[in-house]
Coordinates of C-alpha atoms in Angstrom, one line a residue:
X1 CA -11.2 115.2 -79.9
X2 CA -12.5 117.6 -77.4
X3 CA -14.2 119.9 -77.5
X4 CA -16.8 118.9 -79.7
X5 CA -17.8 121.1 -82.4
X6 CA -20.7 121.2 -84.5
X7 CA -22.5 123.7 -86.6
X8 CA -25.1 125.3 -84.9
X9 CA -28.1 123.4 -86.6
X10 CA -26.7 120.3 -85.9
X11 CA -25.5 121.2 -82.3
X12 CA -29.6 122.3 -81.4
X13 CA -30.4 119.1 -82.6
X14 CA -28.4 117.2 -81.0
X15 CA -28.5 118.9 -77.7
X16 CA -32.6 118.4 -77.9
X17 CA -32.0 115.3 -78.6
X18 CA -29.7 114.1 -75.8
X19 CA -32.5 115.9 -73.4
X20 CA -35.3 113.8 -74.6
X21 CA -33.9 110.9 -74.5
X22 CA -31.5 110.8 -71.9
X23 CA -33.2 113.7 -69.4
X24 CA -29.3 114.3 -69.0
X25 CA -29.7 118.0 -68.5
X26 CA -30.3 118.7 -64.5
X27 CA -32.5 121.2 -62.7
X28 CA -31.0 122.7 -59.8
X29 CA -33.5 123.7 -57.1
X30 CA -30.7 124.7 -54.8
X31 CA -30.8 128.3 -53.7
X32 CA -28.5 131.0 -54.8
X33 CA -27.9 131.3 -51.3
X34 CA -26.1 128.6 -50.9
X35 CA -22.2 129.7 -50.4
X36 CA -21.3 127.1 -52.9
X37 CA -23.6 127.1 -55.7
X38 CA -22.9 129.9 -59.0
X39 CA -26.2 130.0 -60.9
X40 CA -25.3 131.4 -64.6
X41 CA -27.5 132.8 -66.4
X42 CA -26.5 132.3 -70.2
X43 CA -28.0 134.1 -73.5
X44 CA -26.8 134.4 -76.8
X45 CA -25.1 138.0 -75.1
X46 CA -24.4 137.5 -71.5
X47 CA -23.2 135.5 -68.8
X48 CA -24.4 136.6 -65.5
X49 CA -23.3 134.8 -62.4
X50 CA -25.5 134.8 -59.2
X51 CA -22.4 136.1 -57.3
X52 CA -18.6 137.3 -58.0
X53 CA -16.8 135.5 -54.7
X54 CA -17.5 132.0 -53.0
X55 CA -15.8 130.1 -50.8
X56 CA -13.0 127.9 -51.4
X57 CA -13.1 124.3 -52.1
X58 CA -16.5 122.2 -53.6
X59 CA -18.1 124.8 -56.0
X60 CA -21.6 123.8 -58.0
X61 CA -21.8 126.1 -61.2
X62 CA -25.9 125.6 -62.1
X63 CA -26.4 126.8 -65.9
X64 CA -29.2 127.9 -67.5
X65 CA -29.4 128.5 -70.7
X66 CA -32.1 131.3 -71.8
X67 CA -30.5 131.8 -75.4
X68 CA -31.4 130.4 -78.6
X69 CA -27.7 129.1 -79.3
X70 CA -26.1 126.1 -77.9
X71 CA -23.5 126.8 -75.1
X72 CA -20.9 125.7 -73.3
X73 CA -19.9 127.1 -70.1
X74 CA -16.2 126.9 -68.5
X75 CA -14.5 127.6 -65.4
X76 CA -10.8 128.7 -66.1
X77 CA -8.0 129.4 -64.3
X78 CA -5.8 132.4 -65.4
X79 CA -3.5 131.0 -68.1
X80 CA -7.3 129.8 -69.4
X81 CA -6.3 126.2 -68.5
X82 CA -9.6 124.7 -67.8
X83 CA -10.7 124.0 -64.1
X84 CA -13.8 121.9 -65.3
X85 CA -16.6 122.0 -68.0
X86 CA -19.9 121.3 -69.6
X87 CA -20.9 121.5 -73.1
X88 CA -23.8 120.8 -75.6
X89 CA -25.9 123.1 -73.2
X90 CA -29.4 122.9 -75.1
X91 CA -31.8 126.5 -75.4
X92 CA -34.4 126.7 -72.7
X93 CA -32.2 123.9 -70.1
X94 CA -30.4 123.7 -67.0
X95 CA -26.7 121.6 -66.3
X96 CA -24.9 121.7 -63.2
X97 CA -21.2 120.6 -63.3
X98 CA -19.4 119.7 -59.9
X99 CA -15.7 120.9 -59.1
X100 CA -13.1 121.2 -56.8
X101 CA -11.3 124.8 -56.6
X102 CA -8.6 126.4 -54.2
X103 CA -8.3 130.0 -53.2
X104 CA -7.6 132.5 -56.0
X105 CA -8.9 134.3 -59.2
X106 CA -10.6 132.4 -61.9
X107 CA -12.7 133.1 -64.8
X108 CA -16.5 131.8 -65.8
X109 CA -17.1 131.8 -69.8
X110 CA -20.0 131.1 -71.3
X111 CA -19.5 130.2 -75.1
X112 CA -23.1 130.7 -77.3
X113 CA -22.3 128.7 -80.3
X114 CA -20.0 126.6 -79.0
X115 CA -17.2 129.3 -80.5
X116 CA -14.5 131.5 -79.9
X117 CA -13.2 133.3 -76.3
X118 CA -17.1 133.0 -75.0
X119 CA -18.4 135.8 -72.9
X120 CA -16.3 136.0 -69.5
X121 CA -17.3 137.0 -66.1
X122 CA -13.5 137.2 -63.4
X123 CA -14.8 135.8 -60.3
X124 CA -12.7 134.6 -57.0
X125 CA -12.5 131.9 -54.6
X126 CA -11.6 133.2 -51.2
X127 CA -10.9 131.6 -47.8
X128 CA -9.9 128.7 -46.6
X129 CA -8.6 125.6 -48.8
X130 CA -10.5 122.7 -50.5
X131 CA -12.1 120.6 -48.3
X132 CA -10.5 118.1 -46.9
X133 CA -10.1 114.6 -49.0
X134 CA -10.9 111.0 -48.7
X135 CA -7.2 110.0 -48.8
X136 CA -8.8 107.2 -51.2
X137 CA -8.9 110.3 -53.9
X138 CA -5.4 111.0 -53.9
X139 CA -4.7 107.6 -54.4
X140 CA -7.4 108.0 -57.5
X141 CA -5.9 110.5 -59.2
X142 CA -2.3 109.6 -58.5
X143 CA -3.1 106.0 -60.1
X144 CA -5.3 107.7 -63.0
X145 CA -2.1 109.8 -64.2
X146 CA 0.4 106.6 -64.1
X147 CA -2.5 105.1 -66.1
X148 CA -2.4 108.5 -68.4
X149 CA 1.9 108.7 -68.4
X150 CA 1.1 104.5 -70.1
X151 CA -1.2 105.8 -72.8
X152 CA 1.5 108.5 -73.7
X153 CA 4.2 106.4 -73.2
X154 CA 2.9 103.2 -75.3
X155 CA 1.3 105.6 -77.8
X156 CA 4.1 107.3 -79.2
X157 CA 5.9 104.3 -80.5
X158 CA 2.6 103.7 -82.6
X159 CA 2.5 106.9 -83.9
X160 CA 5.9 106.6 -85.5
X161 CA 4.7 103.1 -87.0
X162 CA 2.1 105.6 -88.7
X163 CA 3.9 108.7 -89.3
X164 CA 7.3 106.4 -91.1
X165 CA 4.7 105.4 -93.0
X166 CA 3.4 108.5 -94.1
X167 CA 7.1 109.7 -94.6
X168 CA 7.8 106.5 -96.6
X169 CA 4.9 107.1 -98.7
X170 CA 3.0 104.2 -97.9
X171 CA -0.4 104.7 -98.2
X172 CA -1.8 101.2 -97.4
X173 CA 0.6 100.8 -94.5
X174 CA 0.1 104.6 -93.3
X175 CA -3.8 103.8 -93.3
X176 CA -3.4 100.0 -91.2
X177 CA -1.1 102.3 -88.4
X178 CA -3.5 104.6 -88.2
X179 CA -6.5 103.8 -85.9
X180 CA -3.6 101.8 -83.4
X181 CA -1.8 105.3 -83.2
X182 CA -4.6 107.0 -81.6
X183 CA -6.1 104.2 -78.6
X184 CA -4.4 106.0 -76.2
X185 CA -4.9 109.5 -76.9
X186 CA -8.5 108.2 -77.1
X187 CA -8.4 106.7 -73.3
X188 CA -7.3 109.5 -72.1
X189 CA -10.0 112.1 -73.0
X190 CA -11.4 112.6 -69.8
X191 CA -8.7 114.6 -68.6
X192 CA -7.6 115.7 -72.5
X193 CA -8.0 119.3 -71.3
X194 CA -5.6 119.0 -68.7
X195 CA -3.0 119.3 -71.7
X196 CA -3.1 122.4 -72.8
X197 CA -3.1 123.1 -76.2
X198 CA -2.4 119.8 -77.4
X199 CA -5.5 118.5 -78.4
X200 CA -6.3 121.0 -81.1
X201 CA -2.7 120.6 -82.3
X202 CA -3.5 116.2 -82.9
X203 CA -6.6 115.9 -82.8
X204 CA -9.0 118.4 -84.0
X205 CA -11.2 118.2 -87.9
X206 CA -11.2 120.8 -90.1
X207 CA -15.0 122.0 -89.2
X208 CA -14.2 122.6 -85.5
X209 CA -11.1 124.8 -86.5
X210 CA -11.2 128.5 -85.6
X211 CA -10.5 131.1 -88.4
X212 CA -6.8 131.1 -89.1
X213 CA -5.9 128.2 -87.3
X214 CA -4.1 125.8 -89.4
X215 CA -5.4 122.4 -89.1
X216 CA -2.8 119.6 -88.2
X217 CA -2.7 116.1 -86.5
X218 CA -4.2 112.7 -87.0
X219 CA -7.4 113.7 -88.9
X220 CA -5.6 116.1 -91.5
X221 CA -3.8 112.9 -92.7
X222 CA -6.7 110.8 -92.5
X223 CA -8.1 112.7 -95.3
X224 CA -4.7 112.3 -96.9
X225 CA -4.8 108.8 -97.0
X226 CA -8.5 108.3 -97.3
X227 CA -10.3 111.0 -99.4
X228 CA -7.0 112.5 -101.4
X229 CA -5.7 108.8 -101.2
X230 CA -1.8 110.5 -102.0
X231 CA 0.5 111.2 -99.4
X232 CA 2.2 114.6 -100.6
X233 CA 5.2 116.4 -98.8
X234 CA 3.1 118.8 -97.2
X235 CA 1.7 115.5 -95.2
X236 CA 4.9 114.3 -94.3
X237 CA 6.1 117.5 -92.6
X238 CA 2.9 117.2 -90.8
X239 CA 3.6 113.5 -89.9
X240 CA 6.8 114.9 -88.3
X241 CA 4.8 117.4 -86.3
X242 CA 2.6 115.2 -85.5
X243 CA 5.8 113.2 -83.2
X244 CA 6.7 116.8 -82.1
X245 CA 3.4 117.1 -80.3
X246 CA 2.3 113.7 -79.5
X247 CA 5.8 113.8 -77.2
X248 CA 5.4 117.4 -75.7
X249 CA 1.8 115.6 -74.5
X250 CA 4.0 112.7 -73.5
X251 CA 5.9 114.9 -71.1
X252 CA 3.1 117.1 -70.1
X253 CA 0.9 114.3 -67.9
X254 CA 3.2 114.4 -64.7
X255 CA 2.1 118.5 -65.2
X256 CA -1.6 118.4 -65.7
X257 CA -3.8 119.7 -63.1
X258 CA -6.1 115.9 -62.4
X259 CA -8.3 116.3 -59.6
X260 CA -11.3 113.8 -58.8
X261 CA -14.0 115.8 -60.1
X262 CA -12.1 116.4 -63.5
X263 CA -11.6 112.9 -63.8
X264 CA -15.4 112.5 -63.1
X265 CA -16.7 115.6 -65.3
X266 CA -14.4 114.3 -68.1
X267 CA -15.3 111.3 -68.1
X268 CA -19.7 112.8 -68.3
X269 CA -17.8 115.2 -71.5
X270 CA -16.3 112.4 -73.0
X271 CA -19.4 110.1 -73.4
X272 CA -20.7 113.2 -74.7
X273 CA -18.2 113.6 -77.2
X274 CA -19.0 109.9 -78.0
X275 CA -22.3 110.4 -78.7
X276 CA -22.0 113.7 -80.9
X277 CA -19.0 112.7 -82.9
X278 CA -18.2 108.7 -82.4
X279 CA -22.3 107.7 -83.0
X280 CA -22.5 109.7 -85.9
X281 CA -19.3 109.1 -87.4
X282 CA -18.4 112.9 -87.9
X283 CA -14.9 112.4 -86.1
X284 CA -13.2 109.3 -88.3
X285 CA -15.5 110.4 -91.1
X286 CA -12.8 109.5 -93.7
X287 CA -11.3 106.1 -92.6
X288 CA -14.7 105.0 -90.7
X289 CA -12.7 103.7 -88.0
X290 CA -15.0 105.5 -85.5
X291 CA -15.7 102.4 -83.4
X292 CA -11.8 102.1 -82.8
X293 CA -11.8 105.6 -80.8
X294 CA -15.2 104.7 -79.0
X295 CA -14.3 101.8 -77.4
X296 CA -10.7 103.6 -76.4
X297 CA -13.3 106.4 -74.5
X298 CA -15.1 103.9 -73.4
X299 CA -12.3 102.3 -72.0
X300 CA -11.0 105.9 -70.4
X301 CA -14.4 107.0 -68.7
X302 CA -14.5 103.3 -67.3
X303 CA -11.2 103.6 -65.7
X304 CA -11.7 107.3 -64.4
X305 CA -15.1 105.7 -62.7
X306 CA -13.6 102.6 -61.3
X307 CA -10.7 104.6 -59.6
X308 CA -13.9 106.6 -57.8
X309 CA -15.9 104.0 -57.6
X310 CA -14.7 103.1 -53.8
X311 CA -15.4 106.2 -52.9
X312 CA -18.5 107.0 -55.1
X313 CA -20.2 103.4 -53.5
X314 CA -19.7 104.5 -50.4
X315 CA -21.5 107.6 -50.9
X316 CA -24.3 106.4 -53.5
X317 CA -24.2 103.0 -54.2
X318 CA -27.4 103.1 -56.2
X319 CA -25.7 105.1 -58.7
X320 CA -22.4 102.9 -58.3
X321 CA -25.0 100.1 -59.5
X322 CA -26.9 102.2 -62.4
X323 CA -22.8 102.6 -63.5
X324 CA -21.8 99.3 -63.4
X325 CA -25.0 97.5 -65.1
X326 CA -24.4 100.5 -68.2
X327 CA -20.6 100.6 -68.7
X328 CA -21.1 96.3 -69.0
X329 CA -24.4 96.9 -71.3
X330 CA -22.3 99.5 -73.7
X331 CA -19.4 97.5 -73.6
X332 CA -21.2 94.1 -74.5
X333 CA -22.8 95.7 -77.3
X334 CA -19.4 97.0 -78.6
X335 CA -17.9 93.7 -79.1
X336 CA -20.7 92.8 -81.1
X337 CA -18.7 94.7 -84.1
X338 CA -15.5 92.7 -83.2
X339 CA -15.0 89.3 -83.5
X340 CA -11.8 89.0 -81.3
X341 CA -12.9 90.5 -77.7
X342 CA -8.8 91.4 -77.0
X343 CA -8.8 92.9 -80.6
X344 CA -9.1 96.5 -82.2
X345 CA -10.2 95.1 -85.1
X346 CA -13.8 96.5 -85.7
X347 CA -16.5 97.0 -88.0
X348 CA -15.9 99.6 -90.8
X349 CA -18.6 102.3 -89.2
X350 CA -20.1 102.5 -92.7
X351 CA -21.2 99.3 -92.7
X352 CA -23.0 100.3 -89.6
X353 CA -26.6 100.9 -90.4
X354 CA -29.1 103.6 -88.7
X355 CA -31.1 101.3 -86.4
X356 CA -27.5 99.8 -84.7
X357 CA -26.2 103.3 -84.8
X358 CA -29.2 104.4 -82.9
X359 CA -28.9 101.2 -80.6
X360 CA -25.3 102.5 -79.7
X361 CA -26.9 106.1 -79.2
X362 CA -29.2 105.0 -76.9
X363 CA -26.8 102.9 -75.3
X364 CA -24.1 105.5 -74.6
X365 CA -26.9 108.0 -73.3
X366 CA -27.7 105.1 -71.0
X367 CA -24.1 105.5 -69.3
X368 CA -24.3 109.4 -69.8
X369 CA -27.6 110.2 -67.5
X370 CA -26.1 108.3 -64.9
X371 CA -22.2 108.9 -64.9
X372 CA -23.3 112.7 -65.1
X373 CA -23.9 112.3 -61.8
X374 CA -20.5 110.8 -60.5
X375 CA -18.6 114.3 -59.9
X376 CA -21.2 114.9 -57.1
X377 CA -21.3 111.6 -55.9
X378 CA -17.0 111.7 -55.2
X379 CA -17.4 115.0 -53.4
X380 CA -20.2 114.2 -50.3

């Protein structure tokens, strides 16, 4: 589920938390002088950006936050599909987020609280083209969305193992198809925004709904089976929508904008995401199959990276190295909760106790720190 949405007590919290122990959050000393570096200035009021045009092709958008309200800041094209990223900005710290952009209008929202439209500044890019390529990155992304097009592709049969369940009005076999349904949607997270509106249709819970927005997908019939343990005909008509938007996703990959740095910053989001909704078990908070979903973004930021990774190690191998040594350390200790390694069969996450949740915390902030930096790495 992206984007993550907490309350704003817990979002402060964890936001302060990710900065001390990850030191995730970057300072930029660059200088606003710099034709492709946006400094933003975000409060709990305004946005202000350092300048209103830049040059076409590899943008740096430097935050800081001077509010007292978690933010999130976006660049958006026109339609509001999102160009790239970065959320879970802590009061009183600085993020940078790496992306690729072509000539034209765009927009630069800054979202105190995590909520609504967020406060919007129209800038342009003008000039020129993006940069020339390392032809290795069109490779990269055109291998990332066949890898995408298979998640869709082998999800949806899955999903209708689930959802004839739910129509049949099978509760125990509605609740085994359930965590299988969503591996694939899971994997491919990094680039989830790419879909459009999709992922609030499937995959959003009810606390990170906006006001009159009516809550359907996956975790709507989780509490279904789960916490109202009755499957009622309201949650079979949602079953069928659920289908209904599961294929329009299906069809949509071949469409979505992918470039190298979404893939990258996606993948940074995602382990985010992990370690705000997966760690503490907010996202599968009925059916506690949390640890089903992590491994499945696990599994999606470590392809993203190894598509880069030629790329990346040519241009930082240090950090290729840092990668490598945490994706293996995150995903040894996730098989540590399976006892089949080519299984989905894990450990109820409420049988996970506070210490190994922390261990897997510390773990995915590990990879985070790191992988944060990949986006920049792909683009020298």
């Amino acid at each position: 589920m992206r984007p993550v949405r907490l309350s704003v007590a817990t979002a402060v919290a964890v936001a302060a938390a990710l900065t001390a122990v990850t030191g995730c959050t970057e300072k930029s000393d660059a200088s606003s002088s710099d034709d492709n570096l946006i400094e933003v200035t975000a409060t709990d009021s305004k946005c202000e950006v350092s300048k209103k045009e830049f040059p076409a092709g590899h943008v740096e958008i430097a935050v800081e936050n001077k509010g007292s309200k978690v933010t999130e800041i976006y660049l958006l094209f026109p339609d509001d599909r999102i160009v790239t990223e970065r959320e879970n900005i802590g009061p009183g710290t600085k993020q940078t987020v790496t992306a690729e952009v072509k000539a034209g209008d765009y927009t630069i929202a800054c979202k105190p609280g995590m909520k609504g439209d967020g406060i919007r500044q129209d800038v342009k890019a003008t000039g020129g083209t993006v940069a020339k390529r390392d032809p290795r990155l069109d490779k990269a992304v055109a291998a990332y969305r066949k890898y995408a097009q298979a998640q869709a592709d082998e999800t949806l049969p899955k999903v209708k193992v689930f959802t004839d369940a739910v129509k049949d009005g099978d509760l125990e076999a509605a609740k085994a198809a359930y965590a299988p349904s969503r591996i694939g949607w899971e994997r491919t997270e990094p680039v989830a925004e790419s879909f459009g509106d999709i992922d609030p249709k499937v995959d959003f819970r009810a606390d990170g709904l906006e006001d009159g927005q009516e809550w359907t997908g996956w975790h709507r019939l989780e509490k279904a089976l789960w916490q109202d343990k009755k499957i009622t005909d309201e949650d079979k008509t949602l079953a069928a929508q659920l289908v209904t938007d599961l294929t329009d996703w299906q069809k949509r990959v071949g469409k979505a904008d992918i470039t190298p740095t979404s893939m990258a910053n996606g993948a940074k989001e995602l382990l985010d995401e992990v370690a705000t909704g997966k760690v503490t078990g907010e996202e599968e908070r009925y059916s506690h199959t949390d640890l089903v979903d992590f491994k499945a973004n696990v599994e999606g930021a470590e392809e993203s990276y190894n598509l880069l990774k030629p790329v990346a190690a040519e241009n930082d191998a240090a950090l290729t190295k840092e990668l490598d040594k945490q994706f293996a350390a995150l995903n040894a200790l996730l098989d540590q909760y399976r006892e089949d390694k080519t299984s989905y069969e894990f450990t109820s996450y409420d049988k996970v106790g506070d210490a190994d949740r922390k261990e897997l915390s510390d773990a995915v902030n590990a990879l985070a720190e790191p992988l944060s930096k990949l986006a920049a790495a792909v683009v020298k």
